[in-house]
XYZ file of C-alpha atoms in Angstrom:
401
model
C 27.895 -144.640 -106.174
C 27.909 -141.989 -103.464
C 31.603 -142.636 -102.958
C 32.322 -142.029 -106.639
C 30.349 -138.755 -106.585
C 32.234 -137.524 -103.508
C 35.563 -138.466 -105.048
C 34.682 -136.692 -108.292
C 33.633 -133.545 -106.341
C 36.872 -133.464 -104.362
C 38.862 -133.917 -107.540
C 37.097 -130.957 -109.115
C 37.771 -128.789 -106.056
C 41.430 -129.719 -106.021
C 41.658 -129.004 -109.745
C 40.064 -125.579 -109.358
C 42.294 -124.668 -106.434
C 45.310 -125.851 -108.359
C 44.299 -123.754 -111.349
C 43.836 -120.657 -109.115
C 47.196 -121.163 -107.455
C 48.831 -121.616 -110.792
C 47.166 -118.447 -112.105
C 48.313 -116.499 -109.031
C 51.776 -117.887 -109.460
C 51.834 -116.966 -113.147
C 50.453 -113.516 -112.342
C 53.123 -112.897 -109.711
C 55.818 -114.176 -112.029
C 54.586 -111.858 -114.759
C 54.632 -108.828 -112.414
C 58.097 -109.735 -111.207
C 59.381 -110.106 -114.764
C 57.817 -106.767 -115.734
C 59.401 -104.970 -112.792
C 62.765 -106.603 -113.393
C 62.624 -105.649 -117.054
C 61.641 -102.037 -116.167
C 64.520 -101.641 -113.750
C 67.028 -103.353 -116.026
C 69.387 -100.613 -117.106
C 67.224 -97.923 -115.518
C 69.201 -94.943 -114.143
C 67.157 -93.069 -111.536
C 69.698 -90.250 -111.529
C 68.491 -88.994 -114.907
C 65.160 -87.314 -115.479
C 62.790 -88.650 -118.180
C 63.814 -87.397 -121.617
C 67.191 -86.228 -120.364
C 68.793 -84.013 -122.973
C 65.517 -83.807 -124.876
C 62.124 -82.187 -124.261
C 61.056 -80.593 -120.985
C 59.601 -82.953 -118.385
C 56.066 -81.873 -117.445
C 54.931 -82.656 -113.899
C 51.170 -82.374 -113.456
C 49.982 -81.723 -109.933
C 46.760 -81.519 -107.967
C 46.059 -81.143 -104.242
C 43.349 -82.521 -101.982
C 43.149 -80.626 -98.676
C 42.072 -82.811 -95.761
C 42.387 -80.076 -93.118
C 43.263 -76.393 -93.074
C 44.439 -74.412 -90.069
C 45.253 -73.074 -87.644
C 46.341 -69.668 -88.948
C 48.812 -67.875 -86.671
C 48.757 -64.068 -86.717
C 51.786 -63.843 -84.461
C 54.043 -66.070 -86.545
C 52.368 -65.149 -89.853
C 52.005 -68.768 -90.906
C 49.362 -71.411 -91.521
C 49.152 -75.207 -91.429
C 47.415 -77.572 -93.812
C 47.209 -81.346 -94.233
C 47.065 -82.420 -97.891
C 47.339 -85.270 -100.350
C 49.905 -83.988 -102.831
C 49.663 -85.753 -106.189
C 52.243 -85.626 -108.988
C 51.942 -87.207 -112.417
C 54.555 -87.406 -115.172
C 55.471 -89.604 -118.125
C 58.633 -91.692 -118.097
C 59.136 -93.451 -121.442
C 61.585 -95.855 -119.846
C 58.765 -97.369 -117.725
C 56.518 -98.508 -120.599
C 55.497 -102.167 -120.503
C 53.256 -104.624 -122.340
C 50.931 -107.252 -120.993
C 47.447 -107.884 -119.701
C 48.038 -105.637 -116.711
C 47.146 -102.009 -117.336
C 48.288 -100.512 -114.026
C 51.085 -101.634 -111.748
C 50.050 -100.928 -108.130
C 53.193 -101.114 -106.080
C 54.259 -99.874 -102.674
C 56.690 -97.127 -101.667
C 59.749 -99.404 -101.904
C 59.699 -98.942 -105.661
C 59.832 -95.156 -105.267
C 63.480 -95.152 -104.302
C 64.397 -97.127 -107.434
C 63.052 -94.770 -110.083
C 63.325 -91.064 -110.790
C 60.910 -88.734 -108.912
C 60.611 -84.926 -109.033
C 62.616 -82.990 -106.448
C 59.586 -80.900 -105.440
C 59.933 -78.508 -102.531
C 57.718 -75.782 -101.064
C 59.243 -72.360 -101.536
C 57.429 -70.661 -98.645
C 57.338 -73.747 -96.434
C 58.716 -73.455 -92.918
C 58.320 -77.040 -91.800
C 56.783 -79.876 -93.803
C 56.193 -83.391 -92.538
C 55.761 -86.550 -94.623
C 53.637 -89.018 -92.649
C 55.340 -92.336 -91.965
C 52.982 -94.108 -89.560
C 52.650 -96.999 -89.721
C 54.472 -97.025 -93.032
C 55.307 -94.135 -95.352
C 51.987 -92.741 -96.591
C 52.829 -92.893 -100.280
C 50.892 -94.212 -103.245
C 52.700 -95.303 -106.421
C 51.199 -96.352 -109.756
C 52.749 -97.089 -113.195
C 50.566 -97.246 -116.320
C 51.378 -99.139 -119.529
C 52.200 -95.935 -121.429
C 54.833 -94.975 -118.828
C 52.636 -92.514 -116.892
C 53.603 -92.423 -113.211
C 51.289 -91.356 -110.363
C 52.978 -90.444 -107.098
C 50.869 -89.354 -104.099
C 52.104 -88.314 -100.660
C 50.321 -87.258 -97.494
C 51.953 -84.102 -96.136
C 51.460 -81.653 -93.291
C 52.743 -78.285 -94.483
C 53.559 -75.330 -92.288
C 53.942 -72.394 -94.663
C 54.579 -68.680 -94.420
C 51.638 -66.331 -94.979
C 52.598 -62.665 -95.496
C 50.035 -60.503 -93.706
C 49.243 -56.817 -93.877
C 47.495 -56.138 -90.587
C 46.510 -52.537 -91.274
C 42.836 -53.531 -90.948
C 43.200 -56.006 -88.057
C 40.927 -57.534 -86.788
C 38.742 -56.907 -89.877
C 41.409 -58.154 -92.240
C 41.607 -60.766 -94.962
C 44.680 -62.506 -96.299
C 45.651 -64.577 -99.323
C 47.984 -67.277 -98.017
C 50.033 -68.761 -100.880
C 51.487 -72.239 -101.227
C 54.399 -72.039 -103.650
C 56.210 -75.139 -104.866
C 58.586 -76.056 -107.649
C 61.708 -77.991 -108.524
C 64.660 -77.514 -106.212
C 67.485 -78.339 -108.646
C 66.062 -78.311 -112.173
C 65.485 -75.054 -114.104
C 62.359 -74.328 -116.115
C 64.151 -75.438 -119.238
C 64.110 -79.029 -117.912
C 61.066 -79.358 -115.607
C 57.813 -77.430 -115.537
C 54.846 -77.814 -113.183
C 51.273 -77.603 -114.468
C 47.837 -78.147 -112.938
C 46.422 -81.533 -113.826
C 42.721 -80.563 -113.771
C 43.108 -76.929 -114.705
C 43.327 -73.875 -112.434
C 39.708 -74.166 -111.236
C 39.626 -77.804 -110.124
C 43.181 -78.811 -109.242
C 42.870 -77.777 -105.578
C 39.976 -79.416 -103.759
C 38.934 -78.181 -100.307
C 35.922 -79.996 -98.821
C 33.627 -77.866 -96.601
C 34.434 -79.940 -93.525
C 38.144 -79.189 -94.029
C 37.784 -75.405 -94.086
C 36.382 -74.666 -90.624
C 38.511 -72.115 -88.763
C 37.996 -70.359 -85.437
C 39.446 -66.935 -86.229
C 39.085 -66.922 -90.005
C 36.610 -67.948 -92.690
C 38.118 -69.757 -95.656
C 36.322 -68.058 -98.557
C 37.999 -69.922 -101.394
C 41.238 -70.615 -103.169
C 42.970 -69.176 -106.197
C 45.267 -71.305 -108.341
C 47.978 -69.503 -110.305
C 51.267 -70.249 -111.993
C 54.237 -67.924 -111.848
C 57.979 -67.701 -112.382
C 59.970 -67.246 -109.565
C 50.396 -58.348 -96.370
C 39.355 -40.367 -60.890
C 40.065 -43.583 -59.142
C 37.555 -44.973 -61.564
C 39.082 -42.884 -64.303
C 42.612 -43.920 -63.357
C 41.543 -47.569 -63.191
C 39.971 -47.259 -66.629
C 43.152 -45.709 -68.024
C 45.209 -48.539 -66.555
C 42.732 -51.066 -67.975
C 43.021 -49.551 -71.448
C 46.813 -49.567 -71.177
C 46.807 -53.223 -70.121
C 44.415 -54.081 -72.960
C 46.647 -52.354 -75.482
C 49.771 -54.123 -74.215
C 48.089 -57.544 -74.145
C 46.743 -57.011 -77.660
C 50.243 -56.188 -78.846
C 51.593 -59.386 -77.285
C 49.081 -61.460 -79.250
C 49.999 -59.812 -82.563
C 53.112 -59.968 -84.692
C 55.655 -57.217 -84.205
C 54.791 -54.848 -87.028
C 56.042 -51.311 -87.550
C 52.654 -49.813 -88.439
C 49.404 -49.230 -86.563
C 46.594 -51.724 -87.096
C 42.865 -51.010 -87.008
C 42.733 -52.361 -83.460
C 45.585 -50.046 -82.427
C 43.684 -47.027 -83.747
C 40.500 -48.038 -81.944
C 42.282 -48.648 -78.632
C 44.225 -45.377 -78.979
C 41.061 -43.339 -79.514
C 39.309 -45.114 -76.624
C 42.332 -44.355 -74.458
C 42.163 -40.685 -75.522
C 38.468 -40.499 -74.587
C 39.069 -42.109 -71.186
C 42.003 -39.813 -70.472
C 39.956 -36.775 -71.565
C 37.163 -37.829 -69.201
C 39.705 -38.049 -66.403
C 40.978 -34.527 -67.188
C 37.398 -33.249 -67.319
C 36.686 -34.795 -63.918
C 39.768 -33.144 -62.411
C 38.857 -29.761 -63.939
C 35.274 -29.920 -62.639
C 36.491 -30.912 -59.183
C 39.079 -28.103 -59.106
C 36.766 -25.302 -60.232
C 33.942 -26.493 -57.968
C 36.269 -26.465 -54.963
C 37.500 -23.020 -55.953
C 33.954 -21.640 -56.151
C 33.080 -23.274 -52.830
C 36.082 -21.707 -51.086
C 35.215 -18.282 -52.518
C 31.644 -18.628 -51.270
C 32.815 -19.675 -47.804
C 35.219 -16.732 -47.613
C 32.471 -14.346 -48.681
C 30.130 -15.811 -46.077
C 32.801 -15.444 -43.361
C 33.321 -11.801 -44.238
C 29.580 -11.181 -44.116
C 29.377 -12.797 -40.685
C 32.268 -10.659 -39.423
C 30.600 -7.524 -40.760
C 27.351 -8.443 -39.006
C 29.270 -8.927 -35.784
C 30.892 -5.506 -36.077
C 27.516 -3.887 -36.731
C 25.963 -5.586 -33.702
C 28.879 -4.472 -31.477
C 28.484 -0.871 -32.581
C 24.841 -0.776 -31.359
C 25.402 -2.323 -27.922
C 28.141 -3.249 -25.555
C 29.349 -6.743 -25.476
C 31.342 -7.585 -22.437
C 33.613 -10.501 -22.214
C 35.145 -11.618 -19.005
C 38.580 -12.986 -19.071
C 40.143 -14.750 -16.108
C 43.423 -13.611 -14.742
C 45.537 -14.774 -11.815
C 45.104 -11.444 -9.925
C 41.772 -9.801 -10.987
C 38.824 -9.651 -13.438
C 39.136 -7.278 -16.394
C 36.191 -5.814 -18.350
C 36.909 -4.959 -21.955
C 34.829 -2.955 -24.435
C 34.947 -4.332 -27.893
C 33.292 -1.267 -29.325
C 36.143 0.817 -28.021
C 38.532 -1.363 -29.885
C 36.538 -0.995 -33.063
C 36.169 2.737 -32.601
C 39.923 3.127 -32.492
C 40.132 1.632 -35.959
C 42.405 -1.222 -34.805
C 42.105 -4.378 -36.850
C 40.136 -7.253 -35.418
C 42.152 -10.039 -33.940
C 41.097 -13.654 -34.103
C 40.123 -13.736 -30.399
C 38.222 -10.426 -30.644
C 35.439 -11.872 -32.860
C 32.562 -13.027 -30.659
C 31.520 -15.795 -33.043
C 33.720 -18.482 -34.579
C 34.017 -18.091 -38.336
C 32.742 -21.005 -40.369
C 35.514 -23.142 -41.792
C 35.850 -23.517 -45.600
C 34.009 -26.535 -47.004
C 35.956 -28.893 -49.264
C 34.498 -31.393 -51.682
C 34.938 -35.108 -51.180
C 37.360 -36.652 -53.647
C 35.543 -38.222 -56.566
C 32.395 -36.098 -56.200
C 31.454 -32.699 -57.571
C 28.728 -32.245 -54.932
C 29.816 -30.662 -51.594
C 29.422 -32.752 -48.470
C 27.948 -29.769 -46.670
C 24.339 -29.150 -47.739
C 24.788 -25.422 -47.152
C 27.605 -25.287 -49.681
C 27.199 -24.590 -53.385
C 25.194 -27.211 -55.245
C 24.334 -27.721 -58.921
C 25.979 -29.061 -62.083
C 29.125 -27.507 -63.443
C 28.973 -25.980 -66.906
C 31.908 -28.167 -67.918
C 29.883 -31.235 -66.920
C 26.884 -30.032 -68.900
C 28.940 -29.584 -72.061
C 30.891 -32.824 -71.510
C 27.668 -34.869 -71.220
C 26.804 -33.780 -74.743
C 30.241 -33.591 -76.352
C 31.670 -36.974 -75.294
C 28.792 -39.240 -76.468
C 28.374 -37.329 -79.739
C 32.084 -37.338 -80.569
C 32.505 -41.024 -79.669
C 29.449 -41.929 -81.739
C 30.797 -39.946 -84.688
C 34.167 -41.681 -84.363
C 32.531 -45.144 -84.368
C 30.433 -44.248 -87.384
C 33.453 -43.117 -89.399
C 35.653 -45.976 -88.132
C 33.300 -48.823 -89.032
C 32.231 -47.309 -92.356
C 35.857 -46.863 -93.435
C 37.151 -50.272 -92.403
C 34.123 -52.358 -93.344
C 33.994 -50.801 -96.798
C 37.595 -51.773 -97.579
C 38.316 -54.762 -99.815
C 41.058 -56.160 -97.593
C 41.384 -59.415 -99.536
C 42.099 -57.675 -102.838
C 44.600 -55.295 -101.232
C 46.387 -58.152 -99.496
C 46.466 -60.239 -102.684
C 48.109 -57.439 -104.693
C 50.541 -56.793 -101.853
C 51.635 -60.439 -101.700
C 52.324 -60.517 -105.448
C 54.098 -57.191 -105.686
């Protein structure tokens, strides 16, 4: 009895497996017959409805990653799933199967749109490990064709407000060979929902992706010297990291004004140093004359004798007699050495000699007030002007003009 039950169970299993294999075989044979019938007499050189109505290609885009954006090259990179849908009456079929899910081998055997990106510089269709293409055919002849692409496209930039600028980077595509009278492109889900950018795909280092717009169209002192050199180097390095444009950007204006302030401070330092030295020399000369006059007065009241050595004898000389004759004083006739003029140390407006002139120059007093106030006023005007500009709107109109 147990043997009969086991035999009956095995027979049922074999029957079920046989039925499944036969169903799979029939299913495969049906798909093969459908594909053979679709391709029988099919000419992939002719567009759907050739000689008749316009072929409408509906598109939508799913952005998997966006960026980087290059200011120097004025371009951007994005990785997308580019979907195209159209109706080909020649691919209609009947049967229990509603959708034919086939691989990319079938793509080369039927007609597909010759879509290209008008502002694309370099686009890559991913082929690892096989071509990343999805192909579907519905019973009513609707064809879905999806590709994974990495697109490097041109982005016209107007850098007048750099680095506080915004740009509208377009992605323009269309048919390469067919005119609008034969093929037109439309958005499958409407202008608001045909381009999908997930939040995790819109993270950029130098820019914030604030949204997308979908449109259709027919064919933006030592210290002072060191600071000047630093500003010059900063300006040159900033220019190297920017595209070669013929106009001044917001950063150029800011660096130029900063350079002007630093250079003005250097000129102010030189002027203060020059006039302070000049006043010090005048004071030293005046003091030397006063000392000489005191010496002459003292010699007139008494007799000052100086002994000078000679090879033969000692000579006594009256200085007052020399003065009384009205002869000019010689350098060796002055009994006291005149104080030498005091010069300022380079880089300081304060004399090294404590007996020299001290105090703050009037130029320094005015400069301490004028420079901070003027630089503060410049920053106030600069940031108010540039932050109040709608750079995105200006760039959008510029790119479409």
